[in-house]
Coordinates of C-alpha atoms and ligand atoms in Angstrom, one line a residue:
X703 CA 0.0 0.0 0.0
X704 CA 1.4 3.5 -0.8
X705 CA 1.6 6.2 2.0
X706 CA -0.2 9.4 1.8
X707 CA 1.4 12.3 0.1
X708 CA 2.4 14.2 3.0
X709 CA 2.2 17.3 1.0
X710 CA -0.9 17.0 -1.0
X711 CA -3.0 19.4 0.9
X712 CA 0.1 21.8 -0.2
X713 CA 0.3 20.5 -3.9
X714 CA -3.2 21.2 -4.1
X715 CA -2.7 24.8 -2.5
X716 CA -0.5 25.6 -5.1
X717 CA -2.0 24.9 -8.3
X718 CA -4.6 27.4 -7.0
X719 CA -1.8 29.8 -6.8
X720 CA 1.1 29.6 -8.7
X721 CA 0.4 31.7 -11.2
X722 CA -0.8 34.5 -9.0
X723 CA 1.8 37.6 -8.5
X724 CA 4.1 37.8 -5.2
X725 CA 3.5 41.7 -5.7
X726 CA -0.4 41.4 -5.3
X727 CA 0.1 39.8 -2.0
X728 CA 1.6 43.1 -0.6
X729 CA -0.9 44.6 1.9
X730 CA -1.0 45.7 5.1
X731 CA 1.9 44.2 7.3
X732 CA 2.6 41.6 5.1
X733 CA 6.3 42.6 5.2
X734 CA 5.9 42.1 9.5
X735 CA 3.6 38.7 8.9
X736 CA 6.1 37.0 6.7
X737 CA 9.4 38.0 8.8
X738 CA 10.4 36.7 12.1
X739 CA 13.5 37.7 14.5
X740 CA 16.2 36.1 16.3
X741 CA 17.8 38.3 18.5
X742 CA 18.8 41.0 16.1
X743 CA 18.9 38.7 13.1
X744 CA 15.8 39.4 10.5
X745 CA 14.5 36.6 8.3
X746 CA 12.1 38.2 5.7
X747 CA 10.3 35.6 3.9
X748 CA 7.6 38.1 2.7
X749 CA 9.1 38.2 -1.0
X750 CA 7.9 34.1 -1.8
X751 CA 4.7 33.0 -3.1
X752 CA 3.8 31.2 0.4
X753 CA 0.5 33.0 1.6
X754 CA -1.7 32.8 5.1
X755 CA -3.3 29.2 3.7
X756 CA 0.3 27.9 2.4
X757 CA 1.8 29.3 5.7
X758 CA -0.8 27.4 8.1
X759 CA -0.5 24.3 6.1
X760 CA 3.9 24.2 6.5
X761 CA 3.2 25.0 10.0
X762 CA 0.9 22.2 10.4
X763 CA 3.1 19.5 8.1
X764 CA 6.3 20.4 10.5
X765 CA 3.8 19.6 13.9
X766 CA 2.8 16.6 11.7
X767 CA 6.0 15.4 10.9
X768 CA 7.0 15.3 14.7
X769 CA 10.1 18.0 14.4
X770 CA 9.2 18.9 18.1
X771 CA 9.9 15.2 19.5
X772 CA 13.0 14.7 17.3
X773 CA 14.6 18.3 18.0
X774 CA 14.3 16.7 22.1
X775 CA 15.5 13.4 20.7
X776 CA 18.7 15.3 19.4
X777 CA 19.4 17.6 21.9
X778 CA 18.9 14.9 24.5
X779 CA 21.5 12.6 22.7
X780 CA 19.5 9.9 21.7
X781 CA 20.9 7.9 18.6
X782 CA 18.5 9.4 15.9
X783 CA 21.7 8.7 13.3
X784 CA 20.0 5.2 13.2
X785 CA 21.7 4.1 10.2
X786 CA 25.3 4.5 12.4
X787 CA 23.9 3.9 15.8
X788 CA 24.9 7.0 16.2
X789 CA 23.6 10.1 18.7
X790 CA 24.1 13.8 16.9
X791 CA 25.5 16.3 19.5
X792 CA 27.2 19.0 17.8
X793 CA 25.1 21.5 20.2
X794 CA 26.9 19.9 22.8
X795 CA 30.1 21.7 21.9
X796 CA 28.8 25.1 22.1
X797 CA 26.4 24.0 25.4
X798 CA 26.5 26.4 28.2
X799 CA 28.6 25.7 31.6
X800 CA 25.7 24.3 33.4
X801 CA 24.7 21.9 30.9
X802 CA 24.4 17.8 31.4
X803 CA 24.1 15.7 28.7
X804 CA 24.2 12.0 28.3
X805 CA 24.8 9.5 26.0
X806 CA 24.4 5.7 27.1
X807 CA 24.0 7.1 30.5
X808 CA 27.2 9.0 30.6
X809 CA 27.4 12.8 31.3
X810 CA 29.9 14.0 28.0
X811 CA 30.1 17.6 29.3
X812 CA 33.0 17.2 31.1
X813 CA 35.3 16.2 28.5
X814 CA 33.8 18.4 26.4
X815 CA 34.7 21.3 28.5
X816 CA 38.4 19.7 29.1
X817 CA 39.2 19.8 25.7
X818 CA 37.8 23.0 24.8
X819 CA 40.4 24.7 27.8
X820 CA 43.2 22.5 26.4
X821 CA 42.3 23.8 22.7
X822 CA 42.8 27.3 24.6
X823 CA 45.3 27.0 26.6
X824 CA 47.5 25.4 23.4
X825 CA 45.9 28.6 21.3
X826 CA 47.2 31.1 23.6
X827 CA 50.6 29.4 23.8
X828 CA 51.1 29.7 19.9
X829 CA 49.4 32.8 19.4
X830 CA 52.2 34.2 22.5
X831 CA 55.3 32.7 21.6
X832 CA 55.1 30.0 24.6
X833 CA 55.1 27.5 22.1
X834 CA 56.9 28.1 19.4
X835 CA 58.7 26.3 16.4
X836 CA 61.9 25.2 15.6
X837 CA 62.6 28.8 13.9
X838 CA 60.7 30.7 16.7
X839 CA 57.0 32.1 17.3
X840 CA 54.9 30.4 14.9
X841 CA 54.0 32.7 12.2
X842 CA 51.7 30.5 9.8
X843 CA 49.5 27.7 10.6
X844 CA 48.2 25.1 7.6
X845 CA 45.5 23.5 8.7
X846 CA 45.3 19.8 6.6
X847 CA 41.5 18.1 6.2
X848 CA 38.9 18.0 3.7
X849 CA 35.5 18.0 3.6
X850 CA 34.1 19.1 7.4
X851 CA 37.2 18.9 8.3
X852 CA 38.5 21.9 5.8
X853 CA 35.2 23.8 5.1
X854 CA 34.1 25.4 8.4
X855 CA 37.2 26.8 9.2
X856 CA 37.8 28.1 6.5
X857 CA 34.9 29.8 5.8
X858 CA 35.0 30.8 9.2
X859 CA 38.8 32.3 9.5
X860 CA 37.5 34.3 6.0
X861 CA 34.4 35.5 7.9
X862 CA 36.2 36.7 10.9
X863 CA 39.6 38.0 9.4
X864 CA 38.7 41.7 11.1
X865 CA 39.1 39.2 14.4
X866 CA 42.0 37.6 13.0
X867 CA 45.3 38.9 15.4
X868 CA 46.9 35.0 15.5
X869 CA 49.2 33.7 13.2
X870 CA 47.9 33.5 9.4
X871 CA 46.0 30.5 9.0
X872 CA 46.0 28.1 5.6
X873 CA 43.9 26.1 4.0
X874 CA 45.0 22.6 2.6
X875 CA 42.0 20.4 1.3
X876 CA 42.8 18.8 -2.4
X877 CA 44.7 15.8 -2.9
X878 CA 45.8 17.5 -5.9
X879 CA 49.8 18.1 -5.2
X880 CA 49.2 21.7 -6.6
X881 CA 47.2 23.1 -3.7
X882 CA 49.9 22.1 -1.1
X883 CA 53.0 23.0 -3.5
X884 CA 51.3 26.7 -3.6
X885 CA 49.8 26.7 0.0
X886 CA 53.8 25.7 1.2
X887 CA 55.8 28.3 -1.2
X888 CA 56.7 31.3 1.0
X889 CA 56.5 29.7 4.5
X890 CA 59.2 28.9 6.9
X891 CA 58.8 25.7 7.6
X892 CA 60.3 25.9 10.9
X893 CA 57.7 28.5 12.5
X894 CA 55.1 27.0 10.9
X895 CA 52.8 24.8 12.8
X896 CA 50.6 22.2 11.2
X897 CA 47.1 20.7 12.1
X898 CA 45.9 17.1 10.7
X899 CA 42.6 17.6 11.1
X900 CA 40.6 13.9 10.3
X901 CA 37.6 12.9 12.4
X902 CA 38.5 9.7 11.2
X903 CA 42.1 10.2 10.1
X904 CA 42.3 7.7 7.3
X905 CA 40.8 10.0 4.8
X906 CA 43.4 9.6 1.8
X907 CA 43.9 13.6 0.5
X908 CA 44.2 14.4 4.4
X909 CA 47.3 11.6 5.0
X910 CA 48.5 12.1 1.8
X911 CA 49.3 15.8 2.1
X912 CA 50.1 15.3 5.9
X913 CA 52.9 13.2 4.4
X914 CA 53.7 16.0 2.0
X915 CA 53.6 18.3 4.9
X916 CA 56.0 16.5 7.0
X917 CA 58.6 16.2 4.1
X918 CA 59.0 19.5 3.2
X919 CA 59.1 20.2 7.0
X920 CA 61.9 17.6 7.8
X921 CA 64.2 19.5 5.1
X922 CA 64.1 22.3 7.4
X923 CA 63.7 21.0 11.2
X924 CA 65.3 18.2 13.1
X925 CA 62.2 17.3 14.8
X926 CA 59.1 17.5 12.2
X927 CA 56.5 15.9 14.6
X928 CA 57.0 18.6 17.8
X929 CA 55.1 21.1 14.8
X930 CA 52.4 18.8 14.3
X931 CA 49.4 18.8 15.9
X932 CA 46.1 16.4 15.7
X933 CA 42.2 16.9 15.6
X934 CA 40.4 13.6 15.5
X935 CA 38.1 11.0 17.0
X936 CA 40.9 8.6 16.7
X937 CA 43.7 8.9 19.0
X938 CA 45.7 5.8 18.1
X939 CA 45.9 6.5 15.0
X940 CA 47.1 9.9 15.8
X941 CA 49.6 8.2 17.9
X942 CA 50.8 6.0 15.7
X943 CA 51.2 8.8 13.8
X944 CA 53.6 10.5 16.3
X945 CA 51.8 13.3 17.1
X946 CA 52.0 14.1 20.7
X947 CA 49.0 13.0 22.9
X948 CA 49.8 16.5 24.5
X949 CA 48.7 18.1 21.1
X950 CA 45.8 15.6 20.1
X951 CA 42.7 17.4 20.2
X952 CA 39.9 14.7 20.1
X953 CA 36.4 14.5 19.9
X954 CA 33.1 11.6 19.4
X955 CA 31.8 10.1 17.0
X956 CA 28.5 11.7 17.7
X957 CA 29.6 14.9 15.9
X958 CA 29.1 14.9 12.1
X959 CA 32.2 15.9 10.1
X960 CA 29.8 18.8 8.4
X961 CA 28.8 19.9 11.8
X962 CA 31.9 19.6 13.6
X963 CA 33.3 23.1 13.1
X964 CA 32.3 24.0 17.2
X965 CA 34.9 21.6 18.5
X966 CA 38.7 20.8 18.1
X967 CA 38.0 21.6 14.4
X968 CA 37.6 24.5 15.1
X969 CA 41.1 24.8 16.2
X970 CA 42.4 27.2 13.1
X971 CA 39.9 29.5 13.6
X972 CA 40.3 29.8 17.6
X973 CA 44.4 30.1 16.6
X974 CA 43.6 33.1 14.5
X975 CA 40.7 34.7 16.2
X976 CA 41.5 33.9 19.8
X977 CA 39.7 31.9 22.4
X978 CA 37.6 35.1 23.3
X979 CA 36.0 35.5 20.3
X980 CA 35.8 31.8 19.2
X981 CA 33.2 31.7 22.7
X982 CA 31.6 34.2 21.4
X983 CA 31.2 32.1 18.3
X984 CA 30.2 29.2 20.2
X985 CA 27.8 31.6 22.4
X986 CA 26.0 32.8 18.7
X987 CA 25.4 29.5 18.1
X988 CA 24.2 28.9 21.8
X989 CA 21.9 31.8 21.2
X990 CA 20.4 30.0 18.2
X991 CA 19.9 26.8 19.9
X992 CA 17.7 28.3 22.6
X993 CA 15.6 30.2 19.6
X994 CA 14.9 26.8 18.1
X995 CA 14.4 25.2 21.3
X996 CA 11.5 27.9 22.3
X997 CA 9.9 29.5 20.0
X998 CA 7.2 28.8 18.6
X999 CA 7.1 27.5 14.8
X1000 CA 5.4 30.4 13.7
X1001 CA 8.3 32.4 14.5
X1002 CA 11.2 29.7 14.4
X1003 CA 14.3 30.7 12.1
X1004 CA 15.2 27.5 11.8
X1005 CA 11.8 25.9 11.2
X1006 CA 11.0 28.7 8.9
X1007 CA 13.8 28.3 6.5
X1008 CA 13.3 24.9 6.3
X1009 CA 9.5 25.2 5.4
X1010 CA 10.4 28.0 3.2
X1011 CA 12.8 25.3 1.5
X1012 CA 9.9 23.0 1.4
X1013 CA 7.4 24.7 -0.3
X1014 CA 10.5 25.8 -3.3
X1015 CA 11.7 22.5 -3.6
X1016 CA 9.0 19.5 -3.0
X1017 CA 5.9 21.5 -3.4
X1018 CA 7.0 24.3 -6.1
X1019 CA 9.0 22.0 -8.2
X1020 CA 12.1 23.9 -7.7
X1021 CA 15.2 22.0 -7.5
X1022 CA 18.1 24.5 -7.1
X1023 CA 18.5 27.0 -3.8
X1024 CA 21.4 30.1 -4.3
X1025 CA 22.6 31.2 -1.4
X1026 CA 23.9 34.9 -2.5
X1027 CA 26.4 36.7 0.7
X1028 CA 26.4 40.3 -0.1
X1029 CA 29.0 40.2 2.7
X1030 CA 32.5 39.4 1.3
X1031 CA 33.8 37.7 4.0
X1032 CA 31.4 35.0 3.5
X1033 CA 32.5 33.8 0.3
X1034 CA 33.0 30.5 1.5
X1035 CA 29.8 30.1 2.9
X1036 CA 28.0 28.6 -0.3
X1037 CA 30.6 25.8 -0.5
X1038 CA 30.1 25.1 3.4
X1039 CA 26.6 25.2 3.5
X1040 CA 26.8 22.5 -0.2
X1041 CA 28.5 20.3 2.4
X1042 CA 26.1 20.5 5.1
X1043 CA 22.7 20.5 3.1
X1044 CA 24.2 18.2 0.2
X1045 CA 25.5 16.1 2.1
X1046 CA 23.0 15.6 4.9
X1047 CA 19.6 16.3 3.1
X1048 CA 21.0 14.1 -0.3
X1049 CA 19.2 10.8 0.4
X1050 CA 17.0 9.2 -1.8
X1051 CA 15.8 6.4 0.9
X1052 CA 13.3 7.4 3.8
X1053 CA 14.6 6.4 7.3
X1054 CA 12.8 3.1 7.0
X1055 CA 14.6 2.3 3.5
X1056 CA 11.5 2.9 1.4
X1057 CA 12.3 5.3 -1.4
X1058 CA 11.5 8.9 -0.9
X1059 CA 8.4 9.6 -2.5
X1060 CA 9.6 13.1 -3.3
X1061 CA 12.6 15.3 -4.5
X1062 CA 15.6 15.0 -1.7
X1063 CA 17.4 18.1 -1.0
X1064 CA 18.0 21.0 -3.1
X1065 CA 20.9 21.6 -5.2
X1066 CA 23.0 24.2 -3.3
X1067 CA 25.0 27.0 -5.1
X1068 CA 26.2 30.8 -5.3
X1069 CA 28.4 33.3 -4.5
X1070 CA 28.8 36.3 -3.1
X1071 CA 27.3 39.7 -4.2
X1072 CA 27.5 42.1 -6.2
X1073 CA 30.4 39.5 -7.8
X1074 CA 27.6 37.1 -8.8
X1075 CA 25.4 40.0 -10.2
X1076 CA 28.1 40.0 -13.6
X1077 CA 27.9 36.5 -13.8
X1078 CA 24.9 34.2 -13.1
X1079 CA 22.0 36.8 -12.1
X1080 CA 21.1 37.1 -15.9
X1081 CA 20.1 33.4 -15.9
X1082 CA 18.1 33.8 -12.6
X1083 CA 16.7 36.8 -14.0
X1084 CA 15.4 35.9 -17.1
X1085 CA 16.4 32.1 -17.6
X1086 CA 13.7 29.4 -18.0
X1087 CA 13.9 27.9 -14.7
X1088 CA 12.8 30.0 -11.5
X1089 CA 15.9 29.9 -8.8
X1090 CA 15.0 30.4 -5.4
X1091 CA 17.3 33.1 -4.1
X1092 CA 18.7 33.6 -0.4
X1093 CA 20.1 36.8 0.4
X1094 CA 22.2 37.9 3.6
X1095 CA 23.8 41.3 4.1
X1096 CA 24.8 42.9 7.4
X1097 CA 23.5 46.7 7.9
X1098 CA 26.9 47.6 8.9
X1099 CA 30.6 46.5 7.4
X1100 CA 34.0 46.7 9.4
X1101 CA 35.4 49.1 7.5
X1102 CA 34.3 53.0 8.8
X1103 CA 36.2 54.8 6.1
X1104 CA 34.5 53.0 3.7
X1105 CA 30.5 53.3 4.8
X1106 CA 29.5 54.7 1.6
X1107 CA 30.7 51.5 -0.3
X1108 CA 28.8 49.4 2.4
X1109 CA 25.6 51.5 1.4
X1110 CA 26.2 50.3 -2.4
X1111 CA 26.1 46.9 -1.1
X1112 CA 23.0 47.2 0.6
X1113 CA 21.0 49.0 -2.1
X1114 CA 22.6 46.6 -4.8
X1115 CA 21.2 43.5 -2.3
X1116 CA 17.6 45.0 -2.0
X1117 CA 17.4 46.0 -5.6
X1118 CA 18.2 42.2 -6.6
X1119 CA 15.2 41.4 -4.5
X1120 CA 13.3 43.9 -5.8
X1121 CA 13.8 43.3 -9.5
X1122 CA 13.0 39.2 -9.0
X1123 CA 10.0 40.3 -7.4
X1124 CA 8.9 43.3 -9.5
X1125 CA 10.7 42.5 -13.0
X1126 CA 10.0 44.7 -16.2
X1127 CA 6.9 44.4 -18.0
X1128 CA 6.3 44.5 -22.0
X1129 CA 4.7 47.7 -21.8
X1130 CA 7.4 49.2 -19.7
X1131 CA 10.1 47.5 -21.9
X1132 CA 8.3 49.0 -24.9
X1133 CA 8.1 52.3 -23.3
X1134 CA 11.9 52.5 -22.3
X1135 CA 13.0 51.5 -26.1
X1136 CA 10.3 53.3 -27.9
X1137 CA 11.8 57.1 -25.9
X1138 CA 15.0 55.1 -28.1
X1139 CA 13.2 56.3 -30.8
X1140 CA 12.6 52.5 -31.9
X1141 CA 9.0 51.6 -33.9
X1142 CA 7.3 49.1 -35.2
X1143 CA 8.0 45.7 -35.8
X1144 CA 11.7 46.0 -34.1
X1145 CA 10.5 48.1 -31.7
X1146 CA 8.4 44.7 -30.3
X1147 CA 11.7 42.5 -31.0
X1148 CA 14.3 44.8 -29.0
X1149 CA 11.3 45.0 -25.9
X1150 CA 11.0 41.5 -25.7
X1151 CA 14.7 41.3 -25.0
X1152 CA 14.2 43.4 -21.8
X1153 CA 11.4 42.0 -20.2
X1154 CA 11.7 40.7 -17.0
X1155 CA 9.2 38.1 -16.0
X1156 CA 9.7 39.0 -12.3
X1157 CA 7.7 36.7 -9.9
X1158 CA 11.1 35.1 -8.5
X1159 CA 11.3 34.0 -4.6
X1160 CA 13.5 35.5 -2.7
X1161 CA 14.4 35.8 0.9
X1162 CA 16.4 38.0 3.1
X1163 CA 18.5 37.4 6.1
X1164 CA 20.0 40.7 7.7
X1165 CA 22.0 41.4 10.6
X1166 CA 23.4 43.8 12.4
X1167 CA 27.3 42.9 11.5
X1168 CA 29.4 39.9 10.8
X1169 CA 30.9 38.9 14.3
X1170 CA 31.4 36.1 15.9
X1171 CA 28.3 35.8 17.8
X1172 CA 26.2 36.7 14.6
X1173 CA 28.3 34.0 12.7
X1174 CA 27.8 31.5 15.2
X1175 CA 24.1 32.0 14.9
X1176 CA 24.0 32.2 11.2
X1177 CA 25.9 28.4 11.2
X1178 CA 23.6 26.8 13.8
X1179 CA 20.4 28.4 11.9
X1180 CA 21.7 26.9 8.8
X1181 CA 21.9 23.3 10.7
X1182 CA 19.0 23.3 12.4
X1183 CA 17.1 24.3 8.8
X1184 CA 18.9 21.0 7.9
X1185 CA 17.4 19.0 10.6
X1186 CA 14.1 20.4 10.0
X1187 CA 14.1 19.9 6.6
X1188 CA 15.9 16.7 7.0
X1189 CA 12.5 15.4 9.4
X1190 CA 10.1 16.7 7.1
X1191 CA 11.7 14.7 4.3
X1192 CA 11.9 11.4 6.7
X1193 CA 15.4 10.9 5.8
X1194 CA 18.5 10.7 8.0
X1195 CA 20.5 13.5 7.3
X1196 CA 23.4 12.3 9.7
X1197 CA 25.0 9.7 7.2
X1198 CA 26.7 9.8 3.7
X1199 CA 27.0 6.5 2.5
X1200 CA 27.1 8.5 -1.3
X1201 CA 30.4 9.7 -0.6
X1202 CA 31.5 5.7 -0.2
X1203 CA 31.8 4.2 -4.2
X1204 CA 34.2 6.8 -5.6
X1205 CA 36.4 6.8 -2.5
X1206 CA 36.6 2.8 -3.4
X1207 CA 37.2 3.1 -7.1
X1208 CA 39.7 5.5 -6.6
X1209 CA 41.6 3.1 -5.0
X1210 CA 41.2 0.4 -7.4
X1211 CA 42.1 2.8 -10.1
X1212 CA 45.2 3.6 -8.5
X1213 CA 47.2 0.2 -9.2
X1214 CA 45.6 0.8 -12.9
X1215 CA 47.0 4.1 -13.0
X1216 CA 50.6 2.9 -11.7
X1217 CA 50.8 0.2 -14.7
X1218 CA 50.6 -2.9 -11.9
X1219 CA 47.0 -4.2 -12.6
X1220 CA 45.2 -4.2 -15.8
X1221 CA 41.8 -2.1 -17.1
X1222 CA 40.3 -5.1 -18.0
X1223 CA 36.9 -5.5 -16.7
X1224 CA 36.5 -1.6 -16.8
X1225 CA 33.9 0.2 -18.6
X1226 CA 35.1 1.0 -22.0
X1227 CA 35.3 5.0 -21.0
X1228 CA 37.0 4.6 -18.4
X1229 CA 39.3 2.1 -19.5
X1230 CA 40.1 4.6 -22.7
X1231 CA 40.8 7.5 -20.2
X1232 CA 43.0 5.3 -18.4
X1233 CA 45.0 4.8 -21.4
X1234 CA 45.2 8.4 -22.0
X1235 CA 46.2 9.6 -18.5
X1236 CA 48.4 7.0 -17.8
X1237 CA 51.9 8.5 -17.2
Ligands
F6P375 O1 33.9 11.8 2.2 C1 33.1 12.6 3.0 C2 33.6 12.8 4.4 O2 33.4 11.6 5.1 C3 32.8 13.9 5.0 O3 31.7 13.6 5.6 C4 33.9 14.4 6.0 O4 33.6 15.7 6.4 C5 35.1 14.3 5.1 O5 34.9 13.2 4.4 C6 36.4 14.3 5.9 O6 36.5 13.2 6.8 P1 37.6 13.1 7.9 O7 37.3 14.3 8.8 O8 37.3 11.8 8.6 O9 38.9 13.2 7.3

């Protein structure tokens, strides 16, 4: 027997709708209605087709879907990663002194907490001279991981660079020998300190260029290993690595590489920002976890974005989300949030290993503004398919002398909005060229060029600046929308068994690549590329 369609009361909504105009919705305090705060932190959802009816009915499918009972679930540390037996507990890393929380009965608070003062009490060592390298104070850190391991950070230590009065931090991700041959050219190898960060360190491009790493140190230093240091969840490996217990930051498996940026990965960022401002990080997130613990739905960031998501993706039909920064400093927060939303929300099996019966998770992509406005925004302007747009823009920058060009930023966000909502009519296309002095028959064919259909969802988060505290609450917004999301859907967005295949081709391809095994019983593509690339 099939299962309802969880969304057909919303389906059904729509086709009612979906041809109406966003614009015609505008009436008295629809801009207040469709908005909801979060400390100082505006979400503005007024600008999508979603209406009173559609509003009640996502409210009502998240009660449905039992969001409530699974947000307690996670919080409390119950194993709701059921495909790895596995409890989720990033929030634990930012949780407040006072907090308890148990998994199989134990309290994990306390080690928590240790290891976040040993993370600071190392940080302040480096970042004073008290440890320093072979050369000296340590002027440059390369932080080595991929994936969760790479992307927080360093989005993060790009976010908070006005923070940034620690060493200079690098980022070292690809296996690709190019992106540690360019990180490695200028630095001194002997006041440079390097992290392996691996939750499970066996991840290949991670202990491939920690081997790289520890080369081109050893040319330099007598003692390579005294300037390495270690974030993982597996401390014999680490050891048998030679890294110094001393400087093994470790953490449980009940963080999720993609959420794991509150905790020893986090390490760059507390080495450049300090472990002042990384708590107050941890404190913006903190802040977020109490908004999605108590408020109601209605006016729940998290629950919000995610319904918002909803209604684009499985109920409008819209398979893409672009996540557009008109902040700079978050240029790296498109590629961390593909991670976390592709990653986790990318299933196409329900939690009980039916198939979904609906779209998974959006496709996640953008860039920052006003850079993206010369590039892409004439394809979500005026393209065939309608892209979902997600704005956020800070009403102040860190840079005083340069206000005015903070001001250009702003107005360029809002008019993006404004223009998906509003676009450019016929008429007023025919207008504009016909005061050209155009007529007739080109006259209709130059106008139809510079119509904009208009009608495009967009919505805006704003906040006061870019801090820590405001990026810690923009992150743990982003994750909860994930978990939301992630319940609606019915899926389990804690594994990523799709990552699994390639990782073991690779391997196999390897021996193929060196000339030791043969292509035979490859595909005849990839045996021909084979040939070809085969040194
Ligand atoms: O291949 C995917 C993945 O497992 C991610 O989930 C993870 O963030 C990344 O690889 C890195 O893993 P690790 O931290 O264990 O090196």
């Amino acid at each position: 027997m099939t299962k309802p369609d969880k969304f057909a009361s919303l389906k059904a909504h729509f086709a009612t709708v979906a041809d109406r105009r966003i614009l015609s919705l505008f009436g008295q305090g629809r801009a207040q209605n469709f908005s909801a705060m979060a400390g100082e932190m505006l979400f503005d959802f007024s600008k999508t087709n979603i209406d009173e009816t559609a509003l009640g009915l996502l409210l009502a499918l998240a009660e449905n879907s039992g969001v409530a009972a699974k947000r307690a679930a996670m919080f409390a540390g119950e194993k709701i990663n059921e495909t790895e037996g596995r409890a989720v507990l990033h929030t634990a890393l930012r949780a407040g002194p006072e907090a308890v929380i148990k998994v199989d009965g134990a309290d994990v608070m306390p080690e928590v907490r240790a290891t976040r003062a040993r993370m600071a009490a190392f940080a302040r060592d480096v970042r004073s001279g008290a440890f320093a390298g072979q050369g000296g104070k340590i002027t440059d850190v390369i932080n080595i991981g991929i994936g969760g391991s790479d992307l927080g950070p360093a989005m993060a230590t790009i976010a908070l660079s006005p923070y940034a009065d620690g060493p200079r931090l690098h980022y070292v991700s690809n296996v690709d020998g190019a992106h540690i041959a360019d990180t490695v050219k200028g630095l001194n190898p002997a006041t440079t300190l390097v992290i392996v960060a691996s939750k499970t360190f066996t991840t290949i491009e991670t202990m491939t260029n920690a081997n790289t790493a520890r080369t081109w140190m050893a040319k330099a230093v007598a003692n390579p290993a005294a300037q390495f240091c270690a974030v993982s969840t597996a401390a014999e490996k680490t050891a048998a690595y030679g890294i110094d217990p001393a400087r093994v930051f470790g953490f449980e498996d009940w963080v999720g590489g993609r959420y794991s940026l509150w905790g020893p990965i986090g390490l760059g960022l507390m080495l450049s920002i300090g472990p002042e401002a990384f708590e107050d990080f941890l404190a913006g997130g903190r802040a977020m976890d109490q908004h999605f613990l108590s408020e109601p739905f209605a006016r729940n960031l998290p629950v919000l974005l995610a319904l918002v998501g909803i209604w684009h993706n499985q109920i409008c039909g819209h398979a893409t989300r672009a996540v557009l920064p008109y902040d700079q400093r978050l240029s790296r927060l498109p590629a961390y949030l593909q991670q976390l939303e592709m990653e986790s929300n990318g299933k196409r099996v329900s939690m009980d290993g039916a198939d979904l019966p609906c779209p998974s998770g959006p496709v996640v992509w953008g860039e920052p503004g006003t850079n993206g406005q010369h590039a892409f925004y004439q394809l979500i302007h005026q393209g065939t398919r309608v892209v979902p747009c997600e704005f956020l823009v800070a009403k102040e920058g860190h840079e005083p002398d340069l206000a005015h060009q903070h001001l250009l930023l702003v107005s360029n966000c809002l008019a993006q909005s404004e223009a998906l909502l509003r676009g450019r009519s016929l008429e007023e296309a025919t207008a504009i060229m016909a005061r050209k002095g155009l007529t007739g028959a080109e006259l209709d064919r130059q106008a139809r060029h510079r119509v904009f259909p208009g009608n495009r969802p967009s919505t805006t988060l704003a906040y006061p600046k870019l801090t820590p505290f405001t990026l810690g609450q923009i992150i743990a917004l982003y994750e909860h929308r994930v978990f939301v999301e992630g319940v609606i859907l019915g899926i389990n967005s804690y594994d990523q068994w799709g990552v699994e295949l390639g990782k073991e081709l690779a391997l196999a391809l390897q021996p193929i690549l060196e000339g030791r095994e043969s292509a035979a019983g490859k595909d005849g593509s990839t045996a021909a590329l084979v040939a070809f690339l085969r040194p």
